[in-house]
């Protein structure tokens, strides 16, 4: 009989745009004993998690909770729950994950229209608003932070326009929640979907979401109680063409599970909820403003280090996503060889990209627990060393010094305050 080695993953410095390193306190929380899903201790944890999700999403929405599954499950849960066949959905695309919103919407039977801008920038909000007036969609679905291009879309004006026209605005904030401001209520966002494995810095496996009463009205209009939970006299109800097509991702049923009724839908992912609860607790203990400032600082230090090395950034710096830095791979350099050497010689993982940017850029994340001075300096020094070994001429030592200048300036400003 074949024998298998004890699990012993290598220690890595993870500087990708997700997943990222996880605080040991989160890993410890995930090792705690299992509670039953209706145990009062566990339902108390569920309620506290909802409260913390509201705080992080900066909202008063009653329905703020995690969907079990990776961040994509949150995207799909919202879209499959609100899109009825024939609904018109407008998707402004500025990277890979805009295309994902198109794909999911099409699978839900939507009449999808999209506008697209060149990867590496974002939309002038007025262009999106013009498209909204032109196409008159029922739903606008948009990405807040595009990890494929390192760009971040302004949303406030778009949210205001959608609200005035009674159009639902659904936002993918997987890359931004917990790292940069996501002002759900102030920006008039109807539903926002996040992920655990990026700036929240919890292992992949849950998708925190929030949605308002406008979304809830749509859910309730399509609600169908699960067959095994219905009154036996109503078990043969005719098929409803408007019913939500997914059982597992049916938010009208999942919200009953997260309500005081605790109507069973699925068995909650106990250990993942422990991890999310602890990750959110740590985030809020740090404070939203401090958390945002930390991501801004380390992203800025990384950028200055990359420039000090003589490398070029990819994309519009005015709309740069603070927690993802995209770098143009220098001519004559094999990007995958560099990534491999960073991983195997320095224990550092950075990312490549997708589609039209595959082989053209590297992407370095400064997210969550990975977002710290040690990791930034280590990554810059290692990248410089590997590029020199690969024959790329650069000003040796300048990258780390440029980053240190950023940290030094911030320290002096803090002292002066």
mmCIF file of C-alpha atoms in Angstrom:
data_model
loop_
_atom_site.group_PDB
_atom_site.id
_atom_site.type_symbol
_atom_site.label_atom_id
_atom_site.label_comp_id
_atom_site.label_asym_id
_atom_site.label_seq_id
_atom_site.Cartn_x
_atom_site.Cartn_y
_atom_site.Cartn_z
ATOM 1 C CA UNK A 1 0.000 0.000 0.000
ATOM 2 C CA UNK A 2 1.360 3.379 -1.010
ATOM 3 C CA UNK A 3 2.383 5.639 1.864
ATOM 4 C CA UNK A 4 2.149 9.406 1.745
ATOM 5 C CA UNK A 5 4.416 11.966 3.375
ATOM 6 C CA UNK A 6 3.220 14.125 6.211
ATOM 7 C CA UNK A 7 1.960 17.459 4.908
ATOM 8 C CA UNK A 8 4.680 20.087 5.275
ATOM 9 C CA UNK A 9 4.186 23.041 2.880
ATOM 10 C CA UNK A 10 7.166 25.313 2.239
ATOM 11 C CA UNK A 11 7.269 28.718 3.897
ATOM 12 C CA UNK A 12 6.814 31.369 1.214
ATOM 13 C CA UNK A 13 6.770 35.134 1.028
ATOM 14 C CA UNK A 14 3.555 35.506 -0.947
ATOM 15 C CA UNK A 15 3.459 38.750 -2.902
ATOM 16 C CA UNK A 16 0.743 37.885 -5.394
ATOM 17 C CA UNK A 17 -2.623 39.669 -5.739
ATOM 18 C CA UNK A 18 -4.132 36.697 -3.876
ATOM 19 C CA UNK A 19 -3.920 34.447 -2.086
ATOM 20 C CA UNK A 20 -1.718 36.140 0.486
ATOM 21 C CA UNK A 21 -0.072 35.218 3.765
ATOM 22 C CA UNK A 22 -2.391 34.646 6.724
ATOM 23 C CA UNK A 23 -1.981 35.977 10.252
ATOM 24 C CA UNK A 24 -1.066 33.071 12.599
ATOM 25 C CA UNK A 25 -3.975 34.134 14.830
ATOM 26 C CA UNK A 26 -6.366 33.294 11.978
ATOM 27 C CA UNK A 27 -4.742 29.882 11.462
ATOM 28 C CA UNK A 28 -4.959 29.236 15.187
ATOM 29 C CA UNK A 29 -8.654 30.142 15.205
ATOM 30 C CA UNK A 30 -9.262 27.682 12.365
ATOM 31 C CA UNK A 31 -7.847 24.860 14.512
ATOM 32 C CA UNK A 32 -10.416 25.284 17.306
ATOM 33 C CA UNK A 33 -12.965 22.531 18.096
ATOM 34 C CA UNK A 34 -15.996 22.191 15.832
ATOM 35 C CA UNK A 35 -19.365 23.480 17.044
ATOM 36 C CA UNK A 36 -22.711 22.421 15.641
ATOM 37 C CA UNK A 37 -24.260 24.876 13.222
ATOM 38 C CA UNK A 38 -27.210 25.607 15.542
ATOM 39 C CA UNK A 39 -25.195 25.647 18.765
ATOM 40 C CA UNK A 40 -25.873 29.010 20.494
ATOM 41 C CA UNK A 41 -22.114 29.640 20.671
ATOM 42 C CA UNK A 42 -21.886 29.194 16.913
ATOM 43 C CA UNK A 43 -24.933 31.299 16.034
ATOM 44 C CA UNK A 44 -23.459 34.047 18.224
ATOM 45 C CA UNK A 45 -20.308 33.874 16.074
ATOM 46 C CA UNK A 46 -22.502 34.135 12.977
ATOM 47 C CA UNK A 47 -24.188 37.265 14.324
ATOM 48 C CA UNK A 48 -20.865 38.861 15.272
ATOM 49 C CA UNK A 49 -19.487 38.065 11.826
ATOM 50 C CA UNK A 50 -22.437 39.843 10.219
ATOM 51 C CA UNK A 51 -21.793 42.911 12.388
ATOM 52 C CA UNK A 52 -18.117 42.985 11.395
ATOM 53 C CA UNK A 53 -18.914 42.494 7.698
ATOM 54 C CA UNK A 54 -21.169 45.568 7.899
ATOM 55 C CA UNK A 55 -18.354 47.606 9.435
ATOM 56 C CA UNK A 56 -15.790 46.564 6.819
ATOM 57 C CA UNK A 57 -18.202 47.208 3.937
ATOM 58 C CA UNK A 58 -19.148 50.547 5.542
ATOM 59 C CA UNK A 59 -22.855 49.835 5.383
ATOM 60 C CA UNK A 60 -25.995 49.568 7.487
ATOM 61 C CA UNK A 61 -27.392 46.762 5.308
ATOM 62 C CA UNK A 62 -29.123 44.059 7.324
ATOM 63 C CA UNK A 63 -27.931 41.399 4.899
ATOM 64 C CA UNK A 64 -24.171 41.284 5.260
ATOM 65 C CA UNK A 65 -22.745 37.776 5.574
ATOM 66 C CA UNK A 66 -20.391 35.303 3.862
ATOM 67 C CA UNK A 67 -21.311 32.845 1.124
ATOM 68 C CA UNK A 68 -19.493 29.534 1.528
ATOM 69 C CA UNK A 69 -17.101 29.118 -1.392
ATOM 70 C CA UNK A 70 -14.285 31.123 -2.936
ATOM 71 C CA UNK A 71 -14.809 34.741 -3.930
ATOM 72 C CA UNK A 72 -16.322 33.682 -7.252
ATOM 73 C CA UNK A 73 -19.188 32.039 -5.350
ATOM 74 C CA UNK A 74 -20.158 35.458 -4.001
ATOM 75 C CA UNK A 75 -20.167 36.975 -7.480
ATOM 76 C CA UNK A 76 -22.265 34.150 -8.854
ATOM 77 C CA UNK A 77 -24.626 34.041 -5.857
ATOM 78 C CA UNK A 78 -25.602 37.685 -6.288
ATOM 79 C CA UNK A 79 -25.912 37.534 -10.066
ATOM 80 C CA UNK A 80 -27.806 34.239 -10.276
ATOM 81 C CA UNK A 81 -30.155 35.425 -7.525
ATOM 82 C CA UNK A 82 -31.117 38.732 -9.123
ATOM 83 C CA UNK A 83 -30.860 38.123 -12.886
ATOM 84 C CA UNK A 84 -34.038 36.856 -14.464
ATOM 85 C CA UNK A 85 -33.835 35.530 -18.043
ATOM 86 C CA UNK A 86 -34.069 38.484 -20.390
ATOM 87 C CA UNK A 87 -32.895 41.108 -17.891
ATOM 88 C CA UNK A 88 -30.519 43.551 -19.504
ATOM 89 C CA UNK A 89 -27.135 43.715 -17.772
ATOM 90 C CA UNK A 90 -24.485 46.326 -18.626
ATOM 91 C CA UNK A 91 -20.873 45.416 -17.828
ATOM 92 C CA UNK A 92 -18.074 47.996 -18.258
ATOM 93 C CA UNK A 93 -14.880 45.954 -18.830
ATOM 94 C CA UNK A 94 -11.344 47.106 -18.118
ATOM 95 C CA UNK A 95 -9.686 43.752 -17.376
ATOM 96 C CA UNK A 96 -10.164 40.015 -17.013
ATOM 97 C CA UNK A 97 -12.749 40.084 -14.257
ATOM 98 C CA UNK A 98 -15.141 42.320 -16.166
ATOM 99 C CA UNK A 99 -15.255 39.504 -18.701
ATOM 100 C CA UNK A 100 -16.075 37.123 -15.849
ATOM 101 C CA UNK A 101 -19.111 39.240 -14.932
ATOM 102 C CA UNK A 102 -20.234 38.997 -18.576
ATOM 103 C CA UNK A 103 -19.773 35.228 -18.558
ATOM 104 C CA UNK A 104 -21.752 34.667 -15.357
ATOM 105 C CA UNK A 105 -24.516 37.041 -16.479
ATOM 106 C CA UNK A 106 -24.839 35.250 -19.819
ATOM 107 C CA UNK A 107 -25.125 31.897 -18.029
ATOM 108 C CA UNK A 108 -27.972 33.397 -15.975
ATOM 109 C CA UNK A 109 -29.863 34.154 -19.196
ATOM 110 C CA UNK A 110 -29.259 37.896 -19.222
ATOM 111 C CA UNK A 111 -29.254 40.102 -22.284
ATOM 112 C CA UNK A 112 -25.684 41.342 -21.770
ATOM 113 C CA UNK A 113 -24.261 44.491 -23.272
ATOM 114 C CA UNK A 114 -20.766 45.675 -22.488
ATOM 115 C CA UNK A 115 -18.380 48.501 -23.101
ATOM 116 C CA UNK A 116 -14.634 47.979 -22.912
ATOM 117 C CA UNK A 117 -11.627 50.207 -22.514
ATOM 118 C CA UNK A 118 -7.984 49.357 -23.068
ATOM 119 C CA UNK A 119 -6.464 47.269 -20.278
ATOM 120 C CA UNK A 120 -4.292 49.469 -18.094
ATOM 121 C CA UNK A 121 -6.791 52.226 -17.424
ATOM 122 C CA UNK A 122 -10.317 52.739 -16.111
ATOM 123 C CA UNK A 123 -13.451 54.443 -17.359
ATOM 124 C CA UNK A 124 -14.258 58.095 -17.054
ATOM 125 C CA UNK A 125 -17.464 57.705 -14.998
ATOM 126 C CA UNK A 126 -19.304 59.912 -17.503
ATOM 127 C CA UNK A 127 -18.693 57.308 -20.233
ATOM 128 C CA UNK A 128 -20.307 54.630 -18.087
ATOM 129 C CA UNK A 129 -23.217 56.937 -17.251
ATOM 130 C CA UNK A 130 -23.681 57.707 -20.975
ATOM 131 C CA UNK A 131 -23.805 53.943 -21.672
ATOM 132 C CA UNK A 132 -26.379 53.517 -18.899
ATOM 133 C CA UNK A 133 -28.622 56.160 -20.502
ATOM 134 C CA UNK A 134 -28.121 54.610 -23.932
ATOM 135 C CA UNK A 135 -28.756 50.952 -23.055
ATOM 136 C CA UNK A 136 -31.201 51.379 -20.133
ATOM 137 C CA UNK A 137 -30.122 48.203 -18.311
ATOM 138 C CA UNK A 138 -31.876 46.595 -15.365
ATOM 139 C CA UNK A 139 -28.511 45.913 -13.715
ATOM 140 C CA UNK A 140 -24.989 47.346 -13.977
ATOM 141 C CA UNK A 141 -22.243 44.945 -12.892
ATOM 142 C CA UNK A 142 -18.751 46.353 -12.433
ATOM 143 C CA UNK A 143 -15.355 45.582 -10.924
ATOM 144 C CA UNK A 144 -13.977 47.990 -8.318
ATOM 145 C CA UNK A 145 -10.362 46.790 -8.291
ATOM 146 C CA UNK A 146 -9.026 44.863 -11.319
ATOM 147 C CA UNK A 147 -6.167 42.665 -10.155
ATOM 148 C CA UNK A 148 -5.400 41.657 -13.753
ATOM 149 C CA UNK A 149 -4.371 45.225 -14.608
ATOM 150 C CA UNK A 150 -3.743 46.830 -11.214
ATOM 151 C CA UNK A 151 -6.416 49.482 -11.752
ATOM 152 C CA UNK A 152 -9.245 50.829 -9.568
ATOM 153 C CA UNK A 153 -12.502 52.277 -10.903
ATOM 154 C CA UNK A 154 -14.163 55.317 -9.231
ATOM 155 C CA UNK A 155 -17.758 54.356 -8.407
ATOM 156 C CA UNK A 156 -19.471 57.215 -6.568
ATOM 157 C CA UNK A 157 -20.888 59.050 -9.604
ATOM 158 C CA UNK A 158 -21.941 55.778 -11.236
ATOM 159 C CA UNK A 159 -23.771 54.729 -8.071
ATOM 160 C CA UNK A 160 -25.627 58.038 -7.909
ATOM 161 C CA UNK A 161 -26.688 57.761 -11.556
ATOM 162 C CA UNK A 162 -27.919 54.190 -11.122
ATOM 163 C CA UNK A 163 -29.931 55.103 -8.028
ATOM 164 C CA UNK A 164 -31.581 58.067 -9.788
ATOM 165 C CA UNK A 165 -32.594 55.765 -12.675
ATOM 166 C CA UNK A 166 -33.695 52.896 -10.384
ATOM 167 C CA UNK A 167 -31.022 50.575 -11.797
ATOM 168 C CA UNK A 168 -29.295 48.020 -9.589
ATOM 169 C CA UNK A 169 -25.513 48.450 -9.264
ATOM 170 C CA UNK A 170 -23.590 45.286 -8.355
ATOM 171 C CA UNK A 171 -19.876 45.601 -7.564
ATOM 172 C CA UNK A 172 -17.021 43.095 -7.432
ATOM 173 C CA UNK A 173 -14.854 44.361 -4.556
ATOM 174 C CA UNK A 174 -12.903 41.121 -4.096
ATOM 175 C CA UNK A 175 -9.540 42.874 -4.503
ATOM 176 C CA UNK A 176 -10.337 46.006 -2.544
ATOM 177 C CA UNK A 177 -12.370 45.114 0.533
ATOM 178 C CA UNK A 178 -10.236 45.481 3.648
ATOM 179 C CA UNK A 179 -7.410 47.249 1.820
ATOM 180 C CA UNK A 180 -8.901 50.424 0.374
ATOM 181 C CA UNK A 181 -12.160 52.254 1.146
ATOM 182 C CA UNK A 182 -15.303 50.526 -0.120
ATOM 183 C CA UNK A 183 -18.117 52.889 0.874
ATOM 184 C CA UNK A 184 -21.172 50.792 0.117
ATOM 185 C CA UNK A 185 -23.826 53.185 1.403
ATOM 186 C CA UNK A 186 -22.146 56.488 0.513
ATOM 187 C CA UNK A 187 -21.507 55.340 -3.069
ATOM 188 C CA UNK A 188 -25.049 53.936 -3.403
ATOM 189 C CA UNK A 189 -23.929 50.403 -4.252
ATOM 190 C CA UNK A 190 -26.788 47.916 -4.127
ATOM 191 C CA UNK A 191 -24.729 44.743 -3.739
ATOM 192 C CA UNK A 192 -21.022 44.324 -3.070
ATOM 193 C CA UNK A 193 -19.119 41.038 -3.210
ATOM 194 C CA UNK A 194 -15.757 40.469 -1.527
ATOM 195 C CA UNK A 195 -13.284 37.669 -0.921
ATOM 196 C CA UNK A 196 -11.287 36.445 2.026
ATOM 197 C CA UNK A 197 -7.949 35.641 0.396
ATOM 198 C CA UNK A 198 -6.776 39.136 -0.476
ATOM 199 C CA UNK A 199 -6.778 42.202 1.791
ATOM 200 C CA UNK A 200 -8.863 40.500 4.500
ATOM 201 C CA UNK A 201 -6.030 37.938 4.647
ATOM 202 C CA UNK A 202 -7.964 34.774 5.463
ATOM 203 C CA UNK A 203 -7.596 31.540 3.463
ATOM 204 C CA UNK A 204 -9.696 31.317 0.329
ATOM 205 C CA UNK A 205 -13.058 29.685 0.952
ATOM 206 C CA UNK A 206 -15.629 32.342 1.816
ATOM 207 C CA UNK A 207 -17.091 35.337 0.007
ATOM 208 C CA UNK A 208 -18.386 38.121 2.274
ATOM 209 C CA UNK A 209 -21.240 39.994 0.600
ATOM 210 C CA UNK A 210 -23.657 42.764 1.445
ATOM 211 C CA UNK A 211 -26.845 43.923 -0.251
ATOM 212 C CA UNK A 212 -29.615 46.388 0.448
ATOM 213 C CA UNK A 213 -33.421 46.295 0.463
ATOM 214 C CA UNK A 214 -33.548 46.930 -3.298
ATOM 215 C CA UNK A 215 -31.729 43.662 -3.901
ATOM 216 C CA UNK A 216 -33.780 41.891 -1.219
ATOM 217 C CA UNK A 217 -37.012 42.878 -2.982
ATOM 218 C CA UNK A 218 -35.739 41.188 -6.141
ATOM 219 C CA UNK A 219 -34.769 38.071 -4.174
ATOM 220 C CA UNK A 220 -38.135 37.790 -2.456
ATOM 221 C CA UNK A 221 -39.967 38.173 -5.765
ATOM 222 C CA UNK A 222 -38.144 35.025 -6.952
ATOM 223 C CA UNK A 223 -38.112 33.104 -3.676
ATOM 224 C CA UNK A 224 -39.033 29.432 -3.599
ATOM 225 C CA UNK A 225 -38.817 27.414 -0.379
ATOM 226 C CA UNK A 226 -36.753 24.279 -0.838
ATOM 227 C CA UNK A 227 -38.833 21.215 -1.621
ATOM 228 C CA UNK A 228 -37.821 19.248 1.479
ATOM 229 C CA UNK A 229 -38.721 22.172 3.747
ATOM 230 C CA UNK A 230 -42.117 23.043 2.267
ATOM 231 C CA UNK A 231 -45.509 22.154 3.649
ATOM 232 C CA UNK A 232 -46.283 18.651 2.251
ATOM 233 C CA UNK A 233 -49.528 19.969 0.820
ATOM 234 C CA UNK A 234 -47.578 22.430 -1.306
ATOM 235 C CA UNK A 235 -44.811 20.103 -2.431
ATOM 236 C CA UNK A 236 -46.070 19.792 -5.998
ATOM 237 C CA UNK A 237 -46.062 23.483 -6.816
ATOM 238 C CA UNK A 238 -45.692 24.071 -10.534
ATOM 239 C CA UNK A 239 -42.269 24.995 -11.855
ATOM 240 C CA UNK A 240 -41.769 28.749 -11.673
ATOM 241 C CA UNK A 241 -39.889 30.154 -14.659
ATOM 242 C CA UNK A 242 -38.752 33.090 -12.514
ATOM 243 C CA UNK A 243 -37.289 31.002 -9.698
ATOM 244 C CA UNK A 244 -33.590 31.346 -8.860
ATOM 245 C CA UNK A 245 -31.790 28.700 -10.928
ATOM 246 C CA UNK A 246 -29.210 27.705 -8.334
ATOM 247 C CA UNK A 247 -30.039 25.963 -5.079
ATOM 248 C CA UNK A 248 -26.669 26.301 -3.346
ATOM 249 C CA UNK A 249 -26.232 29.964 -4.329
ATOM 250 C CA UNK A 250 -29.863 31.026 -3.772
ATOM 251 C CA UNK A 251 -29.549 34.129 -1.587
ATOM 252 C CA UNK A 252 -33.259 34.156 -0.775
ATOM 253 C CA UNK A 253 -32.713 30.858 1.031
ATOM 254 C CA UNK A 254 -29.246 31.613 2.401
ATOM 255 C CA UNK A 255 -30.481 34.793 4.077
ATOM 256 C CA UNK A 256 -33.077 32.707 5.947
ATOM 257 C CA UNK A 257 -30.195 30.650 7.312
ATOM 258 C CA UNK A 258 -28.429 33.814 8.500
ATOM 259 C CA UNK A 259 -31.641 35.263 9.943
ATOM 260 C CA UNK A 260 -33.063 34.629 13.407
ATOM 261 C CA UNK A 261 -35.173 31.838 11.880
ATOM 262 C CA UNK A 262 -31.989 29.776 11.183
ATOM 263 C CA UNK A 263 -33.886 27.914 8.450
ATOM 264 C CA UNK A 264 -31.457 25.202 7.379
ATOM 265 C CA UNK A 265 -29.928 25.629 3.946
ATOM 266 C CA UNK A 266 -26.515 23.965 4.109
ATOM 267 C CA UNK A 267 -24.014 23.000 6.779
ATOM 268 C CA UNK A 268 -21.953 26.082 7.544
ATOM 269 C CA UNK A 269 -18.190 25.867 6.930
ATOM 270 C CA UNK A 270 -17.390 25.996 10.629
ATOM 271 C CA UNK A 271 -13.600 26.346 10.577
ATOM 272 C CA UNK A 272 -13.718 28.863 7.738
ATOM 273 C CA UNK A 273 -16.177 30.963 9.728
ATOM 274 C CA UNK A 274 -13.803 30.869 12.706
ATOM 275 C CA UNK A 275 -11.065 32.149 10.396
ATOM 276 C CA UNK A 276 -13.207 34.897 8.889
ATOM 277 C CA UNK A 277 -14.429 36.001 12.323
ATOM 278 C CA UNK A 278 -10.839 36.292 13.562
ATOM 279 C CA UNK A 279 -9.618 37.961 10.366
ATOM 280 C CA UNK A 280 -12.343 40.591 10.552
ATOM 281 C CA UNK A 281 -11.708 41.096 14.262
ATOM 282 C CA UNK A 282 -7.998 41.707 13.572
ATOM 283 C CA UNK A 283 -8.846 44.069 10.713
ATOM 284 C CA UNK A 284 -11.198 46.160 12.819
ATOM 285 C CA UNK A 285 -8.787 46.118 15.747
ATOM 286 C CA UNK A 286 -6.199 47.705 13.449
ATOM 287 C CA UNK A 287 -8.849 50.195 12.308
ATOM 288 C CA UNK A 288 -10.078 50.854 8.778
ATOM 289 C CA UNK A 289 -8.160 54.105 8.308
ATOM 290 C CA UNK A 290 -4.929 52.601 9.657
ATOM 291 C CA UNK A 291 -5.446 49.549 7.465
ATOM 292 C CA UNK A 292 -5.955 51.679 4.364
ATOM 293 C CA UNK A 293 -2.909 53.805 5.224
ATOM 294 C CA UNK A 294 -0.740 50.688 5.622
ATOM 295 C CA UNK A 295 -1.743 49.417 2.198
ATOM 296 C CA UNK A 296 -1.138 52.848 0.687
ATOM 297 C CA UNK A 297 2.307 53.178 2.298
ATOM 298 C CA UNK A 298 3.639 49.763 1.322
ATOM 299 C CA UNK A 299 2.252 50.062 -2.186
ATOM 300 C CA UNK A 300 3.964 53.449 -2.559
ATOM 301 C CA UNK A 301 7.276 52.087 -1.248
ATOM 302 C CA UNK A 302 7.113 49.206 -3.711
ATOM 303 C CA UNK A 303 6.373 51.574 -6.601
ATOM 304 C CA UNK A 304 9.295 53.842 -5.750
ATOM 305 C CA UNK A 305 11.562 50.815 -5.441
ATOM 306 C CA UNK A 306 10.508 49.534 -8.868
ATOM 307 C CA UNK A 307 11.166 52.957 -10.375
ATOM 308 C CA UNK A 308 14.495 53.156 -8.559
ATOM 309 C CA UNK A 309 15.436 49.898 -10.248
ATOM 310 C CA UNK A 310 14.786 51.515 -13.615
ATOM 311 C CA UNK A 311 11.744 49.359 -14.410
ATOM 312 C CA UNK A 312 8.541 50.714 -15.885
ATOM 313 C CA UNK A 313 5.114 50.404 -14.311
ATOM 314 C CA UNK A 314 2.235 49.152 -16.437
ATOM 315 C CA UNK A 315 -1.000 51.119 -16.455
ATOM 316 C CA UNK A 316 -2.253 54.558 -15.541
ATOM 317 C CA UNK A 317 -0.732 55.635 -12.227
ATOM 318 C CA UNK A 318 -3.623 58.039 -11.575
ATOM 319 C CA UNK A 319 -6.050 55.112 -11.283
ATOM 320 C CA UNK A 320 -3.608 52.574 -9.839
ATOM 321 C CA UNK A 321 -4.978 50.025 -7.378
ATOM 322 C CA UNK A 322 -2.913 50.744 -4.211
ATOM 323 C CA UNK A 323 -2.494 47.074 -3.288
ATOM 324 C CA UNK A 324 -1.449 45.720 -6.726
ATOM 325 C CA UNK A 325 1.568 46.931 -8.706
ATOM 326 C CA UNK A 326 1.974 45.902 -12.347
ATOM 327 C CA UNK A 327 5.458 45.995 -13.885
ATOM 328 C CA UNK A 328 6.356 45.838 -17.563
ATOM 329 C CA UNK A 329 8.737 42.926 -18.131
ATOM 330 C CA UNK A 330 11.955 44.353 -19.644
ATOM 331 C CA UNK A 331 12.791 43.474 -23.245
ATOM 332 C CA UNK A 332 14.923 40.354 -23.517
ATOM 333 C CA UNK A 333 13.878 39.028 -20.102
ATOM 334 C CA UNK A 334 11.872 35.823 -19.722
ATOM 335 C CA UNK A 335 9.293 36.715 -17.110
ATOM 336 C CA UNK A 336 8.622 33.108 -16.114
ATOM 337 C CA UNK A 337 12.308 32.399 -15.535
ATOM 338 C CA UNK A 338 12.463 35.391 -13.198
ATOM 339 C CA UNK A 339 9.361 34.249 -11.316
ATOM 340 C CA UNK A 340 10.774 30.744 -10.986
ATOM 341 C CA UNK A 341 14.072 31.984 -9.574
ATOM 342 C CA UNK A 342 12.312 34.292 -7.130
ATOM 343 C CA UNK A 343 10.286 31.330 -5.910
ATOM 344 C CA UNK A 344 12.987 28.669 -5.740
ATOM 345 C CA UNK A 345 15.983 30.782 -4.731
ATOM 346 C CA UNK A 346 14.312 33.388 -2.497
ATOM 347 C CA UNK A 347 11.011 31.771 -1.528
ATOM 348 C CA UNK A 348 9.063 34.717 -2.996
ATOM 349 C CA UNK A 349 6.008 34.309 -5.191
ATOM 350 C CA UNK A 350 4.858 37.064 -7.544
ATOM 351 C CA UNK A 351 2.280 36.730 -10.324
ATOM 352 C CA UNK A 352 2.120 36.962 -14.080
ATOM 353 C CA UNK A 353 -1.112 38.041 -15.803
ATOM 354 C CA UNK A 354 -3.821 36.883 -18.192
ATOM 355 C CA UNK A 355 -5.095 37.252 -21.733
ATOM 356 C CA UNK A 356 -3.505 40.109 -23.689
ATOM 357 C CA UNK A 357 -1.104 40.820 -20.805
ATOM 358 C CA UNK A 358 0.193 37.268 -20.440
ATOM 359 C CA UNK A 359 3.988 37.345 -20.627
ATOM 360 C CA UNK A 360 4.033 41.159 -20.707
ATOM 361 C CA UNK A 361 3.781 42.106 -17.043
ATOM 362 C CA UNK A 362 4.478 40.938 -13.509
ATOM 363 C CA UNK A 363 1.957 41.675 -10.775
ATOM 364 C CA UNK A 364 3.038 42.177 -7.176
ATOM 365 C CA UNK A 365 0.448 42.322 -4.431
ATOM 366 C CA UNK A 366 0.808 44.195 -1.147
ATOM 367 C CA UNK A 367 -2.268 42.838 0.588
ATOM 368 C CA UNK A 368 -3.355 41.993 4.106
ATOM 369 C CA UNK A 369 -0.785 40.227 6.284
ATOM 370 C CA UNK A 370 1.681 40.198 3.346
ATOM 371 C CA UNK A 371 1.573 43.993 3.202
ATOM 372 C CA UNK A 372 4.569 44.985 5.327
ATOM 373 C CA UNK A 373 7.955 46.660 5.071
ATOM 374 C CA UNK A 374 9.983 43.460 5.434
ATOM 375 C CA UNK A 375 8.211 41.799 2.515
ATOM 376 C CA UNK A 376 8.502 44.859 0.282
ATOM 377 C CA UNK A 377 12.253 45.271 0.894
ATOM 378 C CA UNK A 378 12.877 41.536 0.555
ATOM 379 C CA UNK A 379 10.988 41.414 -2.752
ATOM 380 C CA UNK A 380 12.777 44.429 -4.201
ATOM 381 C CA UNK A 381 16.206 43.123 -3.250
ATOM 382 C CA UNK A 382 15.471 39.667 -4.616
ATOM 383 C CA UNK A 383 13.993 40.951 -7.889
ATOM 384 C CA UNK A 384 17.034 43.162 -8.419
ATOM 385 C CA UNK A 385 19.397 40.248 -7.791
ATOM 386 C CA UNK A 386 17.572 37.927 -10.182
ATOM 387 C CA UNK A 387 17.429 40.537 -12.948
ATOM 388 C CA UNK A 388 21.162 41.168 -12.633
ATOM 389 C CA UNK A 389 21.783 37.406 -12.853
ATOM 390 C CA UNK A 390 19.652 37.359 -15.986
ATOM 391 C CA UNK A 391 21.845 40.019 -17.596
ATOM 392 C CA UNK A 392 19.597 43.023 -17.187
ATOM 393 C CA UNK A 393 21.554 46.205 -16.449
ATOM 394 C CA UNK A 394 20.141 48.260 -13.608
ATOM 395 C CA UNK A 395 21.368 50.651 -10.892
ATOM 396 C CA UNK A 396 22.250 48.149 -8.175
ATOM 397 C CA UNK A 397 21.039 49.023 -4.685
ATOM 398 C CA UNK A 398 18.774 51.879 -5.714
ATOM 399 C CA UNK A 399 15.498 49.975 -5.411
ATOM 400 C CA UNK A 400 15.750 49.234 -1.705
ATOM 401 C CA UNK A 401 17.092 52.724 -0.998
ATOM 402 C CA UNK A 402 14.140 54.327 -2.807
ATOM 403 C CA UNK A 403 11.701 52.259 -0.769
ATOM 404 C CA UNK A 404 13.547 53.082 2.456
ATOM 405 C CA UNK A 405 13.228 56.771 1.593
ATOM 406 C CA UNK A 406 9.433 56.361 1.517
ATOM 407 C CA UNK A 407 9.394 54.608 4.884
ATOM 408 C CA UNK A 408 11.827 57.133 6.368
ATOM 409 C CA UNK A 409 9.738 60.088 5.201
ATOM 410 C CA UNK A 410 6.585 58.555 6.685
ATOM 411 C CA UNK A 411 8.354 57.929 9.986
ATOM 412 C CA UNK A 412 9.538 61.530 10.163
ATOM 413 C CA UNK A 413 6.036 62.806 9.422
ATOM 414 C CA UNK A 414 4.597 60.624 12.190
ATOM 415 C CA UNK A 415 7.199 61.892 14.652
ATOM 416 C CA UNK A 416 6.478 65.524 13.708
ATOM 417 C CA UNK A 417 2.776 64.933 14.378
#
